[in-house]
Tab-separated table of C-alpha atoms in Angstrom:
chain	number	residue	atom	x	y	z
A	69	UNK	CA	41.558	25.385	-22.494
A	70	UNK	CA	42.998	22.142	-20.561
A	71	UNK	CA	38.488	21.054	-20.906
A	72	UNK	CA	38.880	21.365	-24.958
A	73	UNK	CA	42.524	19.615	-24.317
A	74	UNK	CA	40.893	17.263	-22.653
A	75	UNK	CA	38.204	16.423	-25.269
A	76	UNK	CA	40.841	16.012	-28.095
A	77	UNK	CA	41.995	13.396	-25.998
A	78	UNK	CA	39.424	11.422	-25.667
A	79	UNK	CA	38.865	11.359	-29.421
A	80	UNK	CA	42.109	9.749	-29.506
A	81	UNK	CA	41.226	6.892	-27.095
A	82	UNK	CA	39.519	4.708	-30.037
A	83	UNK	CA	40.303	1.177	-28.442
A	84	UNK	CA	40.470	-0.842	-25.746
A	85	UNK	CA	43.674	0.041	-23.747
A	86	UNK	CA	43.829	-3.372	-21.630
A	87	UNK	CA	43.304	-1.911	-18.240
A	88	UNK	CA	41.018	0.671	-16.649
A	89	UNK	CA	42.993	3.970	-16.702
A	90	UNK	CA	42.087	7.705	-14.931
A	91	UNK	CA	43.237	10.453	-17.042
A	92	UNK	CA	43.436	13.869	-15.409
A	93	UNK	CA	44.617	16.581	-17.030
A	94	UNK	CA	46.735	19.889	-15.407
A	95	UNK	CA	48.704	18.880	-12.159
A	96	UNK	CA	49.953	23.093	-12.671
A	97	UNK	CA	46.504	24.556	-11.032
A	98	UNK	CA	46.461	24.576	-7.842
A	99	UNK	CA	43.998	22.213	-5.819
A	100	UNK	CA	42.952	20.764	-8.947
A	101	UNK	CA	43.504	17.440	-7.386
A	102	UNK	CA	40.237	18.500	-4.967
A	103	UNK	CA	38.143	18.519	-8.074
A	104	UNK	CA	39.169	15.029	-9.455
A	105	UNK	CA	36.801	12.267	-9.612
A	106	UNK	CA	37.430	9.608	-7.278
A	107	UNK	CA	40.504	7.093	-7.482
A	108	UNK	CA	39.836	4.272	-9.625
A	109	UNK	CA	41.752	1.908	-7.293
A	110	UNK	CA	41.166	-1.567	-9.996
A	111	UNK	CA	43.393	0.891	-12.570
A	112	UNK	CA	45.981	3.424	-13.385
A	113	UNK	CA	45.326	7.215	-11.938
A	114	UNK	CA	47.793	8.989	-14.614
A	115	UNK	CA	48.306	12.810	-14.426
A	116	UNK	CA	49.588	14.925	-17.357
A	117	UNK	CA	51.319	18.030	-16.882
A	118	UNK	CA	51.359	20.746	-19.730
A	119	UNK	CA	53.129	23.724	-18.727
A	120	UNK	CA	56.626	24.534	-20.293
A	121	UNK	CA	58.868	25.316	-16.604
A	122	UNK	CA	62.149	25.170	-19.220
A	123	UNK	CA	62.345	25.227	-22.644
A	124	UNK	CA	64.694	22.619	-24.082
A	125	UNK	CA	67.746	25.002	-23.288
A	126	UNK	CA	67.248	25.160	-19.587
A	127	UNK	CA	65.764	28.791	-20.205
A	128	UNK	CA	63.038	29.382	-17.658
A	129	UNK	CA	59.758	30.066	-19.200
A	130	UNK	CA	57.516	32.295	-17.357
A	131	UNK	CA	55.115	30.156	-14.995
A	132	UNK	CA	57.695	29.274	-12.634
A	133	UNK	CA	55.174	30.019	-9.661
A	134	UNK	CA	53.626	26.635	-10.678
A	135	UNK	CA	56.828	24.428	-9.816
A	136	UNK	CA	55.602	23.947	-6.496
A	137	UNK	CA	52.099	22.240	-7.081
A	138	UNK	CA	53.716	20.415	-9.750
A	139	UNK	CA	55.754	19.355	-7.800
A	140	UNK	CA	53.293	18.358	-5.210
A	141	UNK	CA	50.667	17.265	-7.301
A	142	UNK	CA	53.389	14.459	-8.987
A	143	UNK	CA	53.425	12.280	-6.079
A	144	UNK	CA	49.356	11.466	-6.051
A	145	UNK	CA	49.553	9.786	-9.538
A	146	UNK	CA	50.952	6.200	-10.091
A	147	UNK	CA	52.075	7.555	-13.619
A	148	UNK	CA	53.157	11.337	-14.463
A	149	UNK	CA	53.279	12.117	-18.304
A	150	UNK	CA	54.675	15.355	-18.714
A	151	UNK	CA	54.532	16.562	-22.301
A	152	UNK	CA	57.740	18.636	-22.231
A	153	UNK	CA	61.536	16.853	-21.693
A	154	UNK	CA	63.121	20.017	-21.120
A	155	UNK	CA	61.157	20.195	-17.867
A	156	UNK	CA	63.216	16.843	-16.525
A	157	UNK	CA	64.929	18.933	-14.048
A	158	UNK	CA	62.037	20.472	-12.122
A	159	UNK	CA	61.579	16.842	-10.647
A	160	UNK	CA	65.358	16.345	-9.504
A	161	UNK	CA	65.208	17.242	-6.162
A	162	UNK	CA	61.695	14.620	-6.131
A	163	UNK	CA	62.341	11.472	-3.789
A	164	UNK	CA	63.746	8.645	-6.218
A	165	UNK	CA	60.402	6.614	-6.262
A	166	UNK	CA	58.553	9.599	-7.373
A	167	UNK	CA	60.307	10.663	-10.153
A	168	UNK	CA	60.782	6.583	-11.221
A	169	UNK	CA	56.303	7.473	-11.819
A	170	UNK	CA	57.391	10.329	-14.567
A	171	UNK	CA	57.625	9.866	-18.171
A	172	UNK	CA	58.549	12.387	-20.818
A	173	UNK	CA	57.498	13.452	-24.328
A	174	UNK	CA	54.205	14.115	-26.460
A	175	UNK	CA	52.418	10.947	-25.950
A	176	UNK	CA	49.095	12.523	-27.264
A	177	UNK	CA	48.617	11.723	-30.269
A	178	UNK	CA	46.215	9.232	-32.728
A	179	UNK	CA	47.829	5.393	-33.480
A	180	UNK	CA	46.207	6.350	-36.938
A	181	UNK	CA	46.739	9.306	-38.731
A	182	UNK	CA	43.636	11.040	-39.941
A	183	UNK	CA	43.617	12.249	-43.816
A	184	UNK	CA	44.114	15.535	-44.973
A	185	UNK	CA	41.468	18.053	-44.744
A	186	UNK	CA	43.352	21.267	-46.293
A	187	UNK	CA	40.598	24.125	-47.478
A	188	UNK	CA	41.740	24.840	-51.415
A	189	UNK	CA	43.452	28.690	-51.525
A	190	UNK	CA	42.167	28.585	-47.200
A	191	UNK	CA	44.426	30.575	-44.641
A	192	UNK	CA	46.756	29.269	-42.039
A	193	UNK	CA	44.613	29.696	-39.047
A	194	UNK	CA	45.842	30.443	-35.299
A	195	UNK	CA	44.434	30.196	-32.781
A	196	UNK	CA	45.743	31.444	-29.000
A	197	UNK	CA	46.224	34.376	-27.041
A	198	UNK	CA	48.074	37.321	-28.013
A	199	UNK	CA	50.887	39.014	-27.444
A	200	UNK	CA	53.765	41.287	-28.272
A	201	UNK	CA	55.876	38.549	-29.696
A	202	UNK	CA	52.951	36.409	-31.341
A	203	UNK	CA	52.120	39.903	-32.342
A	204	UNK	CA	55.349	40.769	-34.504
A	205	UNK	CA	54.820	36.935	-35.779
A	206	UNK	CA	52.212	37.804	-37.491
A	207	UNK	CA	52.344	41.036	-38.480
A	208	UNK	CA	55.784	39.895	-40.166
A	209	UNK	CA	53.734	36.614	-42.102
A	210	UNK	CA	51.606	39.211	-43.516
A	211	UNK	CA	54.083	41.604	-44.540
A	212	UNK	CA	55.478	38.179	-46.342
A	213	UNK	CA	52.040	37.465	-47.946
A	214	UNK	CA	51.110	35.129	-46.066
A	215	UNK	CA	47.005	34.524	-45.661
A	216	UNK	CA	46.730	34.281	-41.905
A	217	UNK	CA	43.325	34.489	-40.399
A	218	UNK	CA	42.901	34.889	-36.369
A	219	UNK	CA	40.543	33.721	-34.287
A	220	UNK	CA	39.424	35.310	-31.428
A	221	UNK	CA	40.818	34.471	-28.305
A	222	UNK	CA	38.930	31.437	-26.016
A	223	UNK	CA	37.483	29.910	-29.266
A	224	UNK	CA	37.090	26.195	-28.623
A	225	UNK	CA	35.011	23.704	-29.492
A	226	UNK	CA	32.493	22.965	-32.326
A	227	UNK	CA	33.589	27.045	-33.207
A	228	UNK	CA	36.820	26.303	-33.502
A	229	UNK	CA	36.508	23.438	-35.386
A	230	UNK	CA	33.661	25.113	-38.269
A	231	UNK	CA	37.245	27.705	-38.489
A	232	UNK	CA	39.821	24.686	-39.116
A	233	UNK	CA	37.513	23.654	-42.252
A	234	UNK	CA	38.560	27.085	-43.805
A	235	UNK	CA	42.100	26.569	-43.284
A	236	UNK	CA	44.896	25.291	-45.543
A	237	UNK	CA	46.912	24.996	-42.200
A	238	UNK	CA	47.346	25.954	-38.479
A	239	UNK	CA	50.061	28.536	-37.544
A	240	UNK	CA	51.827	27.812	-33.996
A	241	UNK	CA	53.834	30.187	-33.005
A	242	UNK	CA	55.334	30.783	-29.251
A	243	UNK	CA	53.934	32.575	-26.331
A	244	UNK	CA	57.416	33.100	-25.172
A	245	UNK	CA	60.770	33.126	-26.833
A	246	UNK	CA	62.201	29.622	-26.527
A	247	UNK	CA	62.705	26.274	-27.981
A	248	UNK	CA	59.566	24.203	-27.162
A	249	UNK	CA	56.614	22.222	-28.522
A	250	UNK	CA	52.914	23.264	-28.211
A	251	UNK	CA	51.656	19.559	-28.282
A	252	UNK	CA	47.944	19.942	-28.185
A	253	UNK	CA	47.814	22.723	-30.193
A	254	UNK	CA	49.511	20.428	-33.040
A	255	UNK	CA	46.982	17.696	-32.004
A	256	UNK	CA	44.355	19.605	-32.602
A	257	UNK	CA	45.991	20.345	-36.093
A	258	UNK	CA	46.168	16.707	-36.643
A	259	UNK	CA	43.229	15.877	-35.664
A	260	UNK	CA	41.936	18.379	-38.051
A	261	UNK	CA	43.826	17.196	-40.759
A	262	UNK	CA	46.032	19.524	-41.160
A	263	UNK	CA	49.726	20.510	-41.777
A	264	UNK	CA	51.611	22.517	-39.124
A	265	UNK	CA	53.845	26.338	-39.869
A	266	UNK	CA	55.518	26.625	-36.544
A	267	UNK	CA	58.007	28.155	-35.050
A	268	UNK	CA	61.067	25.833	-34.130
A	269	UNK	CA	59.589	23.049	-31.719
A	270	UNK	CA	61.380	20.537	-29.221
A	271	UNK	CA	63.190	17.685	-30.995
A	272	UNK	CA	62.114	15.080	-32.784
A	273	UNK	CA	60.445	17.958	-34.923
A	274	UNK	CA	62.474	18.224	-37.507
A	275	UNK	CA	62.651	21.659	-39.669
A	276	UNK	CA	60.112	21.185	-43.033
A	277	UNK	CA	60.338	17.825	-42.709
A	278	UNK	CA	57.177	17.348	-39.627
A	279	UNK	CA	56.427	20.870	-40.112
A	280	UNK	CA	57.107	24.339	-42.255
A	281	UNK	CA	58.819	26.682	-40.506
A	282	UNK	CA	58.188	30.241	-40.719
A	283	UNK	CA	60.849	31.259	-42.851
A	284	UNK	CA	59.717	29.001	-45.115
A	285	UNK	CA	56.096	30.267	-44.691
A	286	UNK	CA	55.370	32.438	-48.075
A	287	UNK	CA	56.945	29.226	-50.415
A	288	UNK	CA	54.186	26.948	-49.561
A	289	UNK	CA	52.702	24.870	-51.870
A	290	UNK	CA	49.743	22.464	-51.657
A	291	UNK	CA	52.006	19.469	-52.544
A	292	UNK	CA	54.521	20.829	-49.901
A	293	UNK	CA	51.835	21.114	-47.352
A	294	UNK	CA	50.508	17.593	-47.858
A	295	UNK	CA	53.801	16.132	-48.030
A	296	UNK	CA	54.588	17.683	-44.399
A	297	UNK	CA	51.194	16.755	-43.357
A	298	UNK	CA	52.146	12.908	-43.986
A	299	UNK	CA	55.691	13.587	-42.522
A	300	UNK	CA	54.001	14.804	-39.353
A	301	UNK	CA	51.528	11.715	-38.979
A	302	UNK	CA	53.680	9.287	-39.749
A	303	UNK	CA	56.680	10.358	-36.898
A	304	UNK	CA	53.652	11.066	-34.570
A	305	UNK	CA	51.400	7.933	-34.825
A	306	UNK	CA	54.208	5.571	-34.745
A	307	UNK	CA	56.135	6.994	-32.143
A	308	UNK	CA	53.902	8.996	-29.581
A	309	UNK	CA	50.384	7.659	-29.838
A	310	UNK	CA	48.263	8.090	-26.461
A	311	UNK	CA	46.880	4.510	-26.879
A	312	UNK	CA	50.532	3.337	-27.444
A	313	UNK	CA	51.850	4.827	-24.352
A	314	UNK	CA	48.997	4.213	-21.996
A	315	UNK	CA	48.970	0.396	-22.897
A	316	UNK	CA	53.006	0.290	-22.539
A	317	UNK	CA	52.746	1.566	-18.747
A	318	UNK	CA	49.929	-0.616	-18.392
A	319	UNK	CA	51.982	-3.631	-19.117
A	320	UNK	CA	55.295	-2.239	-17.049
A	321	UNK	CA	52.793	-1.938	-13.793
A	322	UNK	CA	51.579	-5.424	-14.374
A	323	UNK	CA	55.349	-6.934	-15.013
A	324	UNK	CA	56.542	-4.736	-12.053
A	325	UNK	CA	53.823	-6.436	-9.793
């Protein structure tokens, strides 16, 4: 998962950022760091950290086992982007210079939004692993009408991708109950092209304005869609591009030096 993660990434890394930067991706698994290529010491070693510890509520989520090597893992990096804000308080009890390295927010996405790529009359695809709650999700969507199509669990890649041509959309919909944002799962949407049903996400997603929500699900109209769609892209490439970040803490380790 975190390897196909990775990939999308990379697609997203279409210029020059100004510096040489090292990426690595998933400071949760534990001696990860062991398996990391060798410190550029001429650039930036960034980590990113994934996992939801706390959904925007404080609410624990339910990898709290990780804290620990997050925790650990934090003060390697000269820059920590961790994709969730509701996680600010696992770092509090960090020294002060390490948590001054950690930045917040969904910082993953394109600087230029792809165009629209919705199948005509195609399902809203997801994508995931199951369980009881995604479970009643979608047995509810269909009970609605709604054409959802499933793909089998630990489908990535060029697989995945042949499925997102079907779709008129991608379905996100949370592991756990909670108020949080499954970023690469919606970069992989926009990457695709396509518009986003979710489940209510962290702000700055903003209720079918960035995204349908479910409720909303069985009223969708191709219009509707694309108009969310360009919503989506527009709020994401402006305001958390990948290129855009990395070349702003670029610039704030050269100024700092």
């Amino acid at each position: 998962m975190l390897d196909d993660f990775a990939a999308d990434l990379a697609t997203v890394l279409t210029e020059p950022i100004g510096t040489e930067v090292e990426l690595h991706v998933g400071l949760h698994r534990p001696g990860k760091l062991a398996s990391f290529a060798p410190r550029t010491r001429r650039g930036l070693y960034v980590g990113m950290q994934t996992e939801h510890m706390l959904d925007v509520t404080g609410r624990p989520m339910w990898k709290r086992h990780l804290l620990e090597t997050i925790q650990q893992q934090a003060a390697s990096f000269d820059l920590v982007l961790d994709l969730s804000e509701g996680n600010r308080p696992i770092y509090e009890d960090l020294p002060a210079e390490v948590r001054s390295r950690i930045h917040f927010g969904p910082h993953i996405f394109p600087a230029s939004a792809p165009p629209i790529a919705m199948a005509a009359d195609g399902p809203t695809l997801f994508f995931g692993g199951t369980n009881r709650h995604r479970m009643r999700n979608l047995q509810r969507l269909r009970q609605d009408g709604v054409k959802v199509h499933e793909v089998p669990t630990n489908t990535f890649g060029a697989a995945l991708r042949a499925e997102m041509t079907k779709a008129s959309s991608v379905l996100n919909l949370h592991f756990a109950e909670g108020i949080y944002t499954e970023a690469p799962r919606i970069l992989k949407a926009m990457l695709a092209g396509l518009p986003v049903l979710s489940e209510q996400p962290a702000a700055p997603f903003v209720a079918d304005l960035h995204y349908l929500s479910v409720p909303q699900a069985n009223k969708a109209t191709k219009e509707r869609l694309a108009e969310i769609f360009a919503n989506m892209c527009c709020l994401l490439s402006t305001e958390f591009s990948l290129l855009g970040f990395l070349r702003r803490v670029a610039m704030d380790q050269v100024v700092s030096k």
